[in-house]
C-alpha positions as MATLAB code, in Angstrom:
seq = 'MIQKYVYGKPFSTEAVVTEVPAGEGTPAYGKVDTEKGFCFTYIMEETDIVYGLGEANRGLNKRGYCYISDCTDDPNHTEDKRSLYGAHNFIVVSGRETFGLFFDYPSAMTFDIGYTRMDTLQVSCADADLNLFVIEGDSPYDIVKQFRKIIGRSYIPPKYAFGFGQSRWGYKTKEDFRKVADGYRENKIPLDMVYMDIDYMQDFKDFTLHEENFPDFAEFVREMKDRNLRLIPIIDAGVKVEDGYDVYEEGVKNRYFCQRGDGSDFVAAVWPGNTHFPDVLNAEARAWFGDKYRVLTDQGIEGFWNDMNEPAIFYSPEGIDELKGMLKQFLENENYNSGINAGTLAVAPTSDTNDSAETESAGASIWPLMGKINALANSKEDYRRFYHTVNGERIRHDKVHNLFGYNMTRAAGEAFERIDPEKRFLMFSRSSYIGMHRYGGIWMGDNKSWWSHILLNLKMLPSLNMCGFLYTGADLGGFGADATRDLLLRWLALGVFTPLMRDHAAAGTRDQECYQFENLDDFRHVVGVRYRLIPYLYSEYMKAALNDDLYFKPLAFAYPEDSMAVQVEDQMMLGNEVMIAPVYTQNARGRYVYLPEEMKFVKFLPDGSVSEETLPKGHHYVEIALNEVPLFIRSGKCIPLAESAEYVEALDTKHLTMLGYPGAEYTLYEDDGIGKDYENKENYRTLKCC';
ca = [
       0.000    0.000    0.000;
       1.261    3.456   -0.898;
       0.196    6.700    0.756;
       1.100   10.133   -0.608;
       1.425   13.207    1.583;
       1.751   16.660    0.048;
       3.590   19.449    1.816;
       3.536   23.028    0.568;
       3.773   23.473   -3.196;
       6.011   20.699   -4.572;
       7.822   21.086   -7.870;
       6.720   18.361  -10.279;
       9.808   16.210  -10.845;
       7.870   13.567  -12.819;
       9.769   10.879  -10.934;
       6.471    9.123  -10.151;
       4.389    8.277  -13.211;
       1.496    6.418  -11.555;
      -1.285    8.461  -10.037;
      -1.192    8.138   -6.243;
      -3.973   10.143   -4.561;
      -2.890   12.428   -1.738;
      -3.841   11.144    1.700;
      -5.199   13.017    4.677;
      -3.637   13.260    8.096;
      -0.057   12.339    8.943;
       2.215    9.403    8.037;
       1.875    6.261   10.141;
       5.602    6.290   10.854;
       7.764    8.964   12.408;
       6.998   12.624   12.956;
       6.952   15.457   10.453;
       7.838   19.021   11.391;
       7.381   21.838    8.859;
       8.036   24.794   11.148;
      11.520   25.436    9.742;
      11.712   23.755    6.379;
      10.888   20.056    6.408;
      12.053   17.449    8.914;
      11.018   13.797    9.221;
      12.151   12.005   12.399;
      11.908    8.311   13.230;
      13.376    6.503   16.249;
      15.031    3.277   15.110;
      15.379    0.014   16.984;
      18.918   -1.219   17.530;
      18.578   -3.933   14.879;
      16.771   -1.872   12.232;
      18.399   -1.845    8.804;
      18.053    1.039    6.350;
      18.374    0.276    2.629;
      18.338    2.566   -0.388;
      19.730    5.972   -1.425;
      20.956    4.544   -4.746;
      24.343    6.012   -5.599;
      25.556    6.718   -2.079;
      28.771    6.111   -0.198;
      29.622    3.426    2.355;
      27.563    0.295    2.951;
      24.464   -1.495    1.784;
      22.940   -0.783    5.205;
      23.001    3.009    5.387;
      22.899    3.248    9.193;
      25.601    5.174   10.995;
      26.341    8.033    8.639;
      24.971   11.226    7.117;
      24.219   11.440    3.398;
      23.203   14.490    1.382;
      21.266   14.205   -1.871;
      22.999   17.000   -3.757;
      24.373   16.025   -7.165;
      28.094   16.764   -6.912;
      31.086   16.480   -9.235;
      33.677   15.058   -6.833;
      36.302   12.586   -8.088;
      37.555   11.629   -4.620;
      35.159    9.005   -3.340;
      36.533    8.672    0.166;
      34.517    7.454    3.137;
      33.801   10.956    4.391;
      31.997   12.117    1.237;
      28.304   12.732    1.811;
      27.265   13.566   -1.753;
      28.064   11.841   -5.031;
      26.678   12.363   -8.537;
      23.124   11.153   -7.995;
      20.175   12.113   -5.804;
      18.033    9.081   -5.027;
      15.747    9.872   -2.090;
      14.275    6.402   -1.543;
      14.902    4.397    1.638;
      13.473    1.287    3.255;
      13.487    0.795    7.024;
      13.522   -2.910    7.853;
      13.008   -4.129   11.405;
      10.309   -4.033   14.064;
       8.412   -1.834   11.630;
       9.098   -2.169    7.920;
       8.218    0.623    5.519;
       9.554    2.608    2.584;
       9.875    6.364    2.099;
      10.358    8.377   -1.069;
      10.965   12.081   -0.549;
      10.274   13.642   -3.941;
      12.250   16.853   -3.520;
      14.595   18.238   -6.197;
      17.033   20.238   -4.051;
      19.544   19.289   -1.360;
      18.183   16.845    1.213;
      19.998   15.447    4.253;
      19.602   11.862    5.447;
      21.010   11.614    8.974;
      20.690    7.876    9.567;
      21.969    7.338   13.071;
      24.818    9.819   12.661;
      23.896   12.543   15.143;
      22.160   10.025   17.408;
      22.574    6.320   16.752;
      18.873    5.617   17.222;
      17.518    8.483   15.149;
      16.688    8.687   11.464;
      16.194   12.296   10.435;
      15.502   13.496    6.899;
      15.496   17.237    6.359;
      15.548   19.944    3.703;
      15.318   23.707    3.527;
      11.804   24.055    2.108;
       8.631   22.237    3.103;
       7.573   21.792   -0.525;
       7.628   18.115   -1.419;
       5.682   14.922   -1.912;
       6.292   12.166    0.613;
       5.372    8.624   -0.414;
       5.030    6.084    2.404;
       5.028    2.443    1.289;
       3.913   -0.504    3.402;
       4.459   -4.120    2.420;
       5.178   -7.640    3.543;
       8.951   -7.227    3.300;
      11.632   -4.796    2.125;
      11.666   -6.625   -1.207;
       7.893   -6.205   -1.589;
       8.184   -2.503   -0.743;
      10.906   -2.008   -3.356;
       8.812   -3.698   -6.036;
       5.820   -1.494   -5.185;
       8.027    1.581   -5.481;
       9.443    0.409   -8.784;
       5.928    0.117  -10.201;
       5.011    3.734   -9.471;
       8.195    5.219  -10.956;
       7.944    3.462  -14.322;
       9.827    0.871  -16.332;
      13.607    0.921  -16.221;
      15.578    1.800  -19.323;
      16.280   -1.101  -21.689;
      19.527   -0.862  -23.673;
      20.347   -2.649  -26.926;
      21.824   -6.107  -26.460;
      25.253   -5.108  -27.768;
      25.513   -2.846  -24.682;
      26.028   -6.011  -22.616;
      29.341   -6.533  -24.368;
      32.668   -5.270  -23.066;
      33.711   -1.670  -23.709;
      37.065    0.091  -23.656;
      37.439    3.771  -22.853;
      40.135    6.272  -21.988;
      40.244   10.013  -21.662;
      42.949   10.772  -24.214;
      41.917    8.855  -27.338;
      42.064   11.678  -29.897;
      42.624   10.423  -33.437;
      41.387    7.646  -35.673;
      44.696    5.916  -35.070;
      44.098    5.950  -31.314;
      40.798    4.162  -31.807;
      42.213    1.788  -34.410;
      45.012    0.902  -32.000;
      42.430   -0.097  -29.394;
      40.489   -2.118  -31.946;
      43.678   -3.845  -33.102;
      44.805   -4.528  -29.551;
      41.607   -6.396  -28.763;
      40.901   -8.071  -32.094;
      44.488   -9.263  -32.697;
      44.674  -10.694  -29.191;
      41.226  -12.290  -29.462;
      39.906  -10.432  -26.399;
      36.169   -9.815  -26.847;
      35.074   -6.208  -27.368;
      31.902   -4.476  -28.577;
      32.368   -0.773  -27.849;
      35.085    1.870  -27.874;
      34.177    5.054  -26.053;
      35.000    8.552  -27.225;
      35.828   11.036  -24.470;
      35.930   14.822  -24.931;
      38.937   14.921  -27.274;
      36.932   13.775  -30.309;
      35.172   17.154  -30.349;
      36.379   20.363  -31.960;
      37.479   22.548  -29.041;
      35.220   20.530  -26.691;
      32.083   21.750  -28.443;
      29.042   19.469  -28.171;
      27.833   17.861  -31.410;
      31.016   18.706  -33.304;
      33.924   16.603  -34.519;
      37.587   17.544  -34.556;
      38.052   18.778  -38.107;
      41.569   17.409  -38.645;
      41.079   14.086  -36.883;
      37.604   13.162  -38.170;
      36.970   14.788  -41.558;
      34.942   11.777  -42.716;
      33.399   10.564  -39.477;
      30.525    8.599  -40.996;
      33.018    6.545  -42.980;
      35.057    5.905  -39.832;
      31.934    4.791  -37.956;
      31.258    2.323  -40.789;
      34.862    1.133  -40.665;
      34.540    0.327  -36.973;
      31.152   -1.329  -37.467;
      32.715   -3.507  -40.150;
      34.949   -4.732  -37.325;
      31.821   -5.233  -35.191;
      32.715   -2.323  -32.929;
      30.530    0.639  -32.029;
      31.854    4.078  -31.181;
      30.143    5.674  -28.167;
      30.766    9.454  -27.942;
      30.402   11.608  -24.846;
      28.143   14.680  -24.630;
      28.785   17.327  -21.971;
      26.271   19.677  -20.380;
      27.985   22.965  -21.237;
      27.655   24.589  -24.680;
      30.691   26.673  -25.644;
      30.224   30.423  -25.973;
      31.549   31.070  -29.476;
      30.246   33.139  -32.352;
      29.688   31.024  -35.449;
      29.002   27.855  -33.444;
      25.479   26.916  -34.470;
      24.400   25.264  -31.208;
      25.454   28.359  -29.265;
      23.845   30.793  -31.682;
      20.551   28.889  -31.847;
      20.376   28.621  -28.076;
      20.999   32.339  -27.595;
      18.527   33.345  -30.293;
      15.716   31.183  -28.918;
      16.441   31.780  -25.217;
      17.128   28.078  -24.663;
      19.912   28.583  -22.106;
      19.675   29.055  -18.354;
      19.634   32.732  -17.451;
      20.775   35.025  -14.696;
      18.306   36.996  -12.659;
      18.685   39.960  -15.017;
      17.700   37.845  -18.029;
      21.184   37.453  -19.527;
      22.486   33.989  -20.327;
      24.365   32.494  -17.382;
      28.056   31.822  -18.041;
      30.129   29.092  -16.386;
      33.517   27.726  -17.327;
      33.843   24.008  -18.056;
      36.108   22.142  -20.541;
      35.501   24.499  -23.518;
      36.044   27.605  -21.385;
      32.975   29.822  -21.042;
      29.764   27.890  -21.631;
      26.000   28.200  -21.346;
      23.815   25.453  -19.912;
      20.792   24.346  -21.958;
      17.634   24.812  -19.910;
      16.662   21.147  -20.039;
      13.841   21.678  -17.521;
      12.143   23.791  -20.194;
      10.279   21.361  -22.476;
      10.946   23.406  -25.621;
      14.667   23.790  -24.880;
      14.888   20.123  -23.916;
      13.453   19.065  -27.278;
      15.877   21.400  -29.086;
      18.914   20.039  -27.248;
      17.777   16.434  -27.654;
      17.382   16.827  -31.404;
      21.060   17.814  -31.604;
      22.007   14.172  -30.989;
      20.812   13.605  -34.550;
      24.054   15.240  -35.746;
      25.816   12.053  -34.654;
      23.067    9.450  -35.133;
      22.839   10.539  -38.782;
      26.468    9.446  -39.098;
      25.800    5.997  -37.699;
      26.254    6.512  -33.948;
      23.954    4.338  -31.829;
      24.960    5.182  -28.276;
      26.094    8.025  -26.017;
      27.184    8.836  -22.488;
      26.235   12.157  -20.869;
      28.778   13.799  -18.565;
      29.427   16.921  -16.460;
      25.677   17.207  -15.927;
      25.368   17.867  -12.196;
      25.995   20.421  -13.790;
      29.729   20.695  -13.085;
      31.165   24.210  -12.936;
      34.896   24.929  -12.864;
      34.290   28.600  -12.074;
      32.059   31.510  -13.034;
      33.022   35.086  -13.996;
      31.295   36.262  -10.824;
      33.336   33.858   -8.737;
      36.574   35.023  -10.363;
      35.677   38.675   -9.761;
      35.029   37.924   -6.098;
      38.339   36.089   -5.851;
      40.172   39.028   -7.440;
      38.668   41.337   -4.862;
      39.713   39.101   -1.995;
      43.209   38.690   -3.437;
      43.581   42.448   -3.813;
      42.498   42.937   -0.218;
      44.902   40.233    0.945;
      47.856   41.754   -0.908;
      47.090   45.138    0.581;
      46.913   43.723    4.106;
      49.615   45.305    6.257;
      50.470   41.972    7.928;
      51.183   40.412    4.551;
      53.502   43.291    3.648;
      55.210   43.411    7.048;
      56.895   40.078    6.558;
      55.024   37.623    8.748;
      56.883   34.379    8.165;
      55.582   32.019    5.501;
      55.274   29.225    8.017;
      52.600   31.114    9.919;
      50.625   31.633    6.746;
      51.066   28.096    5.522;
      49.906   26.269    8.650;
      46.193   25.869    9.123;
      44.986   27.384   12.396;
      44.401   24.864   15.185;
      43.910   25.001   18.938;
      47.707   24.816   19.262;
      48.419   27.708   16.887;
      50.042   30.794   18.363;
      47.124   33.089   19.165;
      48.946   36.384   18.923;
      47.147   39.314   17.353;
      49.492   39.169   14.367;
      48.769   35.482   13.693;
      45.039   35.940   14.128;
      45.082   38.853   11.707;
      47.125   36.904    9.163;
      44.879   33.878    9.519;
      41.794   36.000    9.133;
      43.242   37.207    5.840;
      44.605   34.004    4.310;
      41.999   31.389    5.135;
      38.964   33.046    3.548;
      41.107   33.558    0.435;
      42.159   29.916    0.325;
      38.604   28.858    1.016;
      37.407   30.961   -1.909;
      39.961   29.365   -4.246;
      38.906   25.870   -3.175;
      35.222   26.759   -3.514;
      35.399   28.143   -7.054;
      34.410   24.800   -8.557;
      30.782   23.733   -8.163;
      30.073   26.727   -5.953;
      26.752   26.803   -4.155;
      26.758   30.526   -4.844;
      26.946   29.872   -8.585;
      24.010   27.463   -8.400;
      22.009   30.361   -6.943;
      22.975   32.700   -9.789;
      20.911   31.171  -12.590;
      17.341   30.227  -13.383;
      15.216   27.777  -15.340;
      11.954   28.594  -17.096;
       9.311   25.937  -16.478;
       5.793   26.476  -17.802;
       6.463   30.188  -17.955;
       7.719   30.388  -14.361;
      11.305   31.265  -13.445;
      12.831   28.868  -10.903;
      16.234   29.373   -9.319;
      18.546   26.505  -10.162;
      19.517   25.513   -6.613;
      15.840   24.797   -5.900;
      15.800   22.101   -8.612;
      19.516   21.333   -8.846;
      19.186   17.547   -8.684;
      17.020   17.432  -11.805;
      19.554   18.729  -14.322;
      21.334   15.481  -15.202;
      18.008   13.632  -15.236;
      16.522   16.066  -17.750;
      19.627   16.228  -19.925;
      19.395   12.460  -20.374;
      15.641   12.721  -20.748;
      16.277   15.167  -23.608;
      18.276   12.478  -25.391;
      15.830    9.683  -24.591;
      12.854   11.640  -25.878;
      14.808   12.602  -28.994;
      15.673    8.973  -29.745;
      11.929    8.273  -29.854;
      11.660   10.883  -32.592;
      14.847    9.859  -34.416;
      14.034    6.137  -34.598;
      11.120    5.035  -32.392;
      11.563    1.334  -33.182;
      15.225    1.184  -32.167;
      17.023    1.092  -28.830;
      19.968    3.431  -28.269;
      22.640    3.056  -25.628;
      22.492    5.925  -23.151;
      23.928    6.409  -19.685;
      24.711    9.416  -17.572;
      26.857   10.574  -14.667;
      24.305   12.655  -12.753;
      20.773   11.460  -12.091;
      17.568   11.652  -10.072;
      14.894    8.981   -9.783;
      12.899    9.224  -13.009;
      15.991    9.327  -15.199;
      16.074    5.530  -14.863;
      13.394    5.453  -17.585;
      15.703    7.130  -20.126;
      19.152    5.721  -19.429;
      21.541    4.030  -17.072;
      24.376    5.487  -15.033;
      28.005    4.795  -14.449;
      29.405    5.427  -11.001;
      31.635    8.328  -11.923;
      35.291    9.122  -11.430;
      36.438    6.377   -9.101;
      40.042    5.468   -8.366;
      42.286    2.451   -8.908;
      41.778    1.505   -5.274;
      40.869   -1.918   -3.939;
      38.270   -0.326   -1.674;
      36.415    0.919   -4.753;
      35.768   -2.629   -5.940;
      33.801   -3.147   -2.735;
      32.085    0.242   -3.069;
      31.103   -0.714   -6.625;
      29.593   -3.972   -5.341;
      27.613   -2.359   -2.526;
      26.076    0.304   -4.762;
      24.597   -2.192   -7.216;
      21.464   -3.336   -5.333;
      20.882    0.155   -3.914;
      20.798    1.584   -7.435;
      18.505   -1.218   -8.597;
      16.075   -0.328   -5.798;
      15.820    3.156   -7.313;
      15.190    1.845  -10.821;
      18.725    2.036  -12.208;
      19.409   -1.408  -13.646;
      21.904   -0.543  -16.387;
      24.863    0.445  -14.270;
      28.513   -0.271  -13.584;
      31.742    1.350  -12.446;
      34.926    2.214  -14.330;
      36.684   -1.142  -14.155;
      40.289   -0.814  -13.083;
      39.535    2.656  -11.749;
      39.416    6.006  -13.540;
      41.960    7.965  -11.510;
      45.356    6.714  -10.235;
      47.343    3.813  -11.699;
      45.833    0.366  -12.028;
      47.790   -2.807  -11.370;
      47.365   -6.052  -13.240;
      45.883   -7.887  -10.258;
      43.482   -5.034   -9.445;
      42.163   -4.952  -13.003;
      41.688   -8.716  -13.155;
      39.792   -8.796   -9.848;
      37.654   -5.836  -10.877;
      36.896   -7.397  -14.247;
      35.748  -10.512  -12.410;
      33.082   -8.349  -10.745;
      32.398   -6.438  -13.968;
      31.597   -9.759  -15.659;
      28.223   -9.514  -13.882;
      27.365   -5.787  -14.112;
      25.146   -4.792  -17.056;
      27.574   -2.006  -17.988;
      31.047   -3.552  -18.295;
      33.593   -0.892  -19.197;
      37.317   -0.355  -18.607;
      37.891    3.420  -18.349;
      40.905    5.480  -17.269;
      41.905    9.120  -16.961;
      44.496   10.920  -19.036;
      47.906   10.780  -17.385;
      47.316    7.435  -15.703;
      48.902    4.143  -16.597;
      47.578    2.456  -19.726;
      45.061   -0.137  -18.557;
      43.619   -1.687  -21.695;
      43.582   -5.438  -21.203;
      46.268   -5.996  -23.847;
      48.734   -3.696  -22.040;
      49.562   -6.337  -19.408;
      51.535   -9.575  -19.466;
      49.899  -12.994  -19.802;
      47.046  -11.841  -22.006;
      45.426  -15.264  -21.803;
      44.094  -14.326  -18.365;
      42.314  -11.236  -19.683;
      41.023  -13.081  -22.744;
      39.577  -15.692  -20.409;
      37.977  -13.350  -17.848;
      36.347  -11.113  -20.472;
      35.390  -14.255  -22.376;
      33.444  -15.481  -19.336;
      31.302  -12.375  -19.640;
      30.327  -13.369  -23.161;
      29.613  -16.946  -22.101;
      27.196  -15.566  -19.494;
      25.469  -12.941  -21.662;
      22.466  -15.172  -22.493;
      21.787  -15.465  -18.763;
      22.683  -11.888  -17.807;
      20.626  -10.361  -20.604;
      17.702  -12.658  -19.802;
      17.718  -11.694  -16.122;
      18.082   -8.023  -16.951;
      15.084   -8.103  -19.266;
      12.949   -9.974  -16.735;
      13.871   -7.424  -14.063;
      13.093   -4.472  -16.341;
       9.840   -5.870  -17.695;
       8.549   -6.906  -14.262;
       9.756   -3.890  -12.222;
      12.058   -6.213  -10.338;
      15.700   -6.220   -9.257;
      18.679   -7.544  -11.182;
      20.887   -7.341   -8.078;
      19.427   -8.021   -4.616;
      20.853   -8.092   -1.099;
      20.968  -11.604    0.347;
      18.395  -10.406    2.887;
      15.799  -10.003    0.130;
      16.152  -13.640   -0.918;
      16.613  -15.057    2.592;
      14.676  -12.725    4.929;
      14.505  -15.240    7.789;
      18.255  -15.893    7.822;
      19.800  -13.592   10.435;
      23.310  -14.103    9.031;
      22.285  -13.397    5.421;
      20.784  -10.086    6.547;
      24.236   -8.962    7.716;
      26.183   -9.915    4.569;
      27.181   -6.904    2.460;
      29.938   -8.244    0.175;
      27.883  -10.915   -1.607;
      24.880  -10.188   -3.837;
      22.102  -12.129   -5.470;
      21.962  -11.782   -9.256;
      18.652  -12.661  -10.840;
      16.905  -15.658   -9.343;
      19.612  -18.293   -9.721;
      23.030  -16.844   -8.897;
      24.958  -15.378   -5.979;
      28.185  -13.485   -6.615;
      31.045  -13.050   -4.148;
      34.001  -11.318   -5.810;
      37.478  -11.028   -4.357;
      38.242   -7.394   -3.547;
      41.437   -7.462   -1.467;
      45.008   -7.327   -2.735;
      47.094  -10.529   -2.749;
      44.133  -12.630   -1.594;
      44.015  -16.173   -2.922;
      40.370  -16.580   -2.025;
      37.779  -15.339    0.416;
      35.224  -16.343    3.020;
      31.612  -16.672    1.930;
      28.350  -17.397    3.673;
      25.872  -19.695    1.941;
      22.266  -19.304    3.161;
      21.478  -22.665    1.564;
      23.286  -25.422   -0.282;
      24.798  -24.071   -3.488;
      27.039  -25.115   -6.333;
      30.355  -23.272   -6.184;
      31.316  -22.673   -9.809;
      34.639  -21.437  -11.139;
      35.388  -20.599  -14.742;
      38.942  -21.848  -15.173;
      41.546  -20.354  -17.524;
      41.680  -23.470  -19.700;
      38.029  -22.916  -20.607;
      36.640  -25.608  -18.347;
      34.222  -25.099  -15.466;
      34.675  -26.567  -12.003;
      31.635  -27.367   -9.868;
      31.559  -28.191   -6.192;
      28.426  -28.582   -4.083;
      28.808  -26.814   -0.752;
      26.407  -27.057    2.184;
      24.791  -24.123    3.933;
      27.195  -22.238    6.176;
      30.555  -20.478    6.183;
      33.288  -21.504    3.766;
      36.687  -20.361    2.644;
      36.909  -20.738   -1.116;
      40.086  -20.444   -3.157;
      39.816  -18.204   -6.220;
      42.877  -17.635   -8.370;
      43.527  -14.325  -10.072;
      42.474  -15.732  -13.448;
      39.288  -17.455  -12.276;
      35.725  -16.138  -12.220;
      33.538  -17.473   -9.401;
      29.797  -17.650   -8.932;
      27.342  -19.700   -6.887;
      24.207  -21.375   -8.227;
      21.284  -21.731   -5.837;
      19.980  -25.162   -4.932;
      17.696  -26.583   -7.591;
      18.586  -23.913  -10.153;
      20.527  -23.806  -13.413;
      21.801  -21.185  -15.860;
      22.565  -21.199  -19.606;
      26.070  -20.805  -21.038;
      27.203  -19.943  -24.546;
      30.566  -20.398  -26.172;
      32.545  -17.177  -25.996;
      32.687  -14.868  -29.001;
      34.559  -11.706  -29.933;
      31.386   -9.607  -29.975;
      27.772   -9.996  -28.863;
      26.219  -10.514  -32.290;
      28.534  -13.483  -32.890;
      27.184  -15.403  -29.868;
      25.447  -18.664  -30.688;
      22.384  -18.617  -28.441;
      20.665  -21.519  -30.167;
      23.096  -24.092  -28.837;
      23.474  -23.366  -25.149;
      24.757  -25.646  -22.435;
      23.221  -25.697  -18.970;
      25.147  -25.346  -15.738;
      23.721  -26.204  -12.339;
      21.522  -28.825  -10.735;
      20.405  -31.774  -12.912;
      16.720  -31.660  -13.697;
      16.437  -27.932  -13.065;
      14.726  -25.723  -15.630;
      15.438  -22.163  -16.704;
      13.179  -19.777  -18.620;
      15.335  -17.853  -21.075;
      14.301  -14.457  -22.375;
      15.768  -13.635  -25.772;
      14.720  -11.052  -28.347;
      16.507   -9.433  -31.276;
      18.290   -7.018  -28.929;
      17.442   -4.013  -31.099;
      13.677   -3.539  -31.329;
      10.994   -3.042  -28.698;
       8.745   -6.085  -29.119;
       9.260   -6.832  -25.446;
       5.941   -8.513  -24.688;
       6.143  -11.130  -27.443;
       5.620  -14.565  -25.863;
       8.033  -16.033  -28.387;
      10.836  -14.226  -26.557;
      10.641  -16.884  -23.841;
      11.762  -20.496  -24.008;
      12.348  -23.134  -21.344;
      15.702  -24.906  -21.062;
      16.468  -27.943  -18.931;
      19.667  -28.995  -17.200;
      20.378  -32.663  -17.931;
];
């Protein structure tokens, strides 16, 4: 059962697409206070678990920390970060009382889940203008499925998007892309996609191509397709300010860009320098921007990734002017000119700092200046400087900040329906809000080549699924910092199971394409396992999408009565047959696992064979070599396997072998992977394990 409570005058985010009548009275759980903004308070039992929040830091159980839904461009995903790229305001409290809450609010919202007080859940925001949905059900899993039904069907990508992709910030020329294609094809490592980061553009301008490097882009797209590879270009949120650039001139002429309070177009610096942001919350501007994707689809492009759409801001002219003023004042400060030693100025003030008048005066001068420098990027002040026009009404950006990435991707998704309504396009985004899950997937942003980020990747998967985001994955091997061979292999062994499987790295980091390392057979094998599993992975994805279900689930959702399973956070259920338990620590030769029931422990071995061992319920230490891919098959279940292939369309799905318990049956979903005839009964067939 779902109850809706309306506070103030909510902005329509269109996250919920099913009509839920507004209820009277107050929610059955917690207390709501609207005296100063909005505040929901609930006293938790010691054993209560809190699920949800989608793309959020830390654990699967969100208790014990404070999270802020405030879409943020931050490449340092350390434990103390409270905001990442997405804003997903859905939680489930599971315990003595079990219920779900969706706070449909498009600006910054704080989730204090036992942080200030260990027993207190407090959700708050500045304005009491929101819709609160309270969901009751038989279990957390039931509550999630009810929520999924009211927010609409998850995005369905083309089947080729389940292949492996290679990306790097720094591929610039045709030869760079050909080198990647050669590296994979010549070494027989499967590959379906090569991603194009910002360097393919002319001067980082959206919907342009570098004139010298890609004079005949359509021909190059065909060349890559002849090798069964698809190019996937990036699109950024900022449109370069430049006379003669058609996208800029059209946007200015038609008032399609976000504007300052005085009506002038807002300016922010991103990769191209000064840019304008398309007002994607304005339906007319959104349609205009979305139709620009046709520039590339007309040349054969079938997929995109949207970036910098929090929106990210490096600085604004206003911010620079303020900094100049502070710097001028600092340089004119008599303490600066009187020769106070550099050590005093360089050491941050603490309780132990000399508290002389001179030091205090110097500190008062330097620290605001340094704070201003550090705050230039993604400044809250800048987000208050510009406005959207929605249904004729001007709305300050910070009041709807979390909707920008959602609506940028929505612009593309709606345009694809106009460009080719019978065809699926690949689309995923960095920033998002619930509702965007209908138009595209997400990747988890600028992670690092850290072992801890393998575990963070794993823990985010079911939380994102709860919020509708099924097509998701992290940058395998890590985006920032230098990957090692063992890290990449272990991360690939997790990526084998994520719908989006992509190796991506930043410019200036170590090359981490699979063919850059020794003993390529190991990489060929691990990526090859992905292709062997695609019939199963695609089938489970489609069932989850078509039935508003989960692709990844916490063990607790499958085994709610098992007190140990409820505590496990580094193993996940995939579909209805498989449990995954990747290795995520350096130099480990295996790991401990907990089996809530008897299962088959399966390892894909580097010689192409598969080992199977039946293990009873309980705790086990299992050995997993660096070049092995493990999974567990639930008792009485089986899964289909194909022979590996170099690209998805080459997979033979008519002659599958079955892996698992003899006598078990599996219902396979298979369509053409391109069209939208999802409900056709002929897409299903039953397979039996002999």
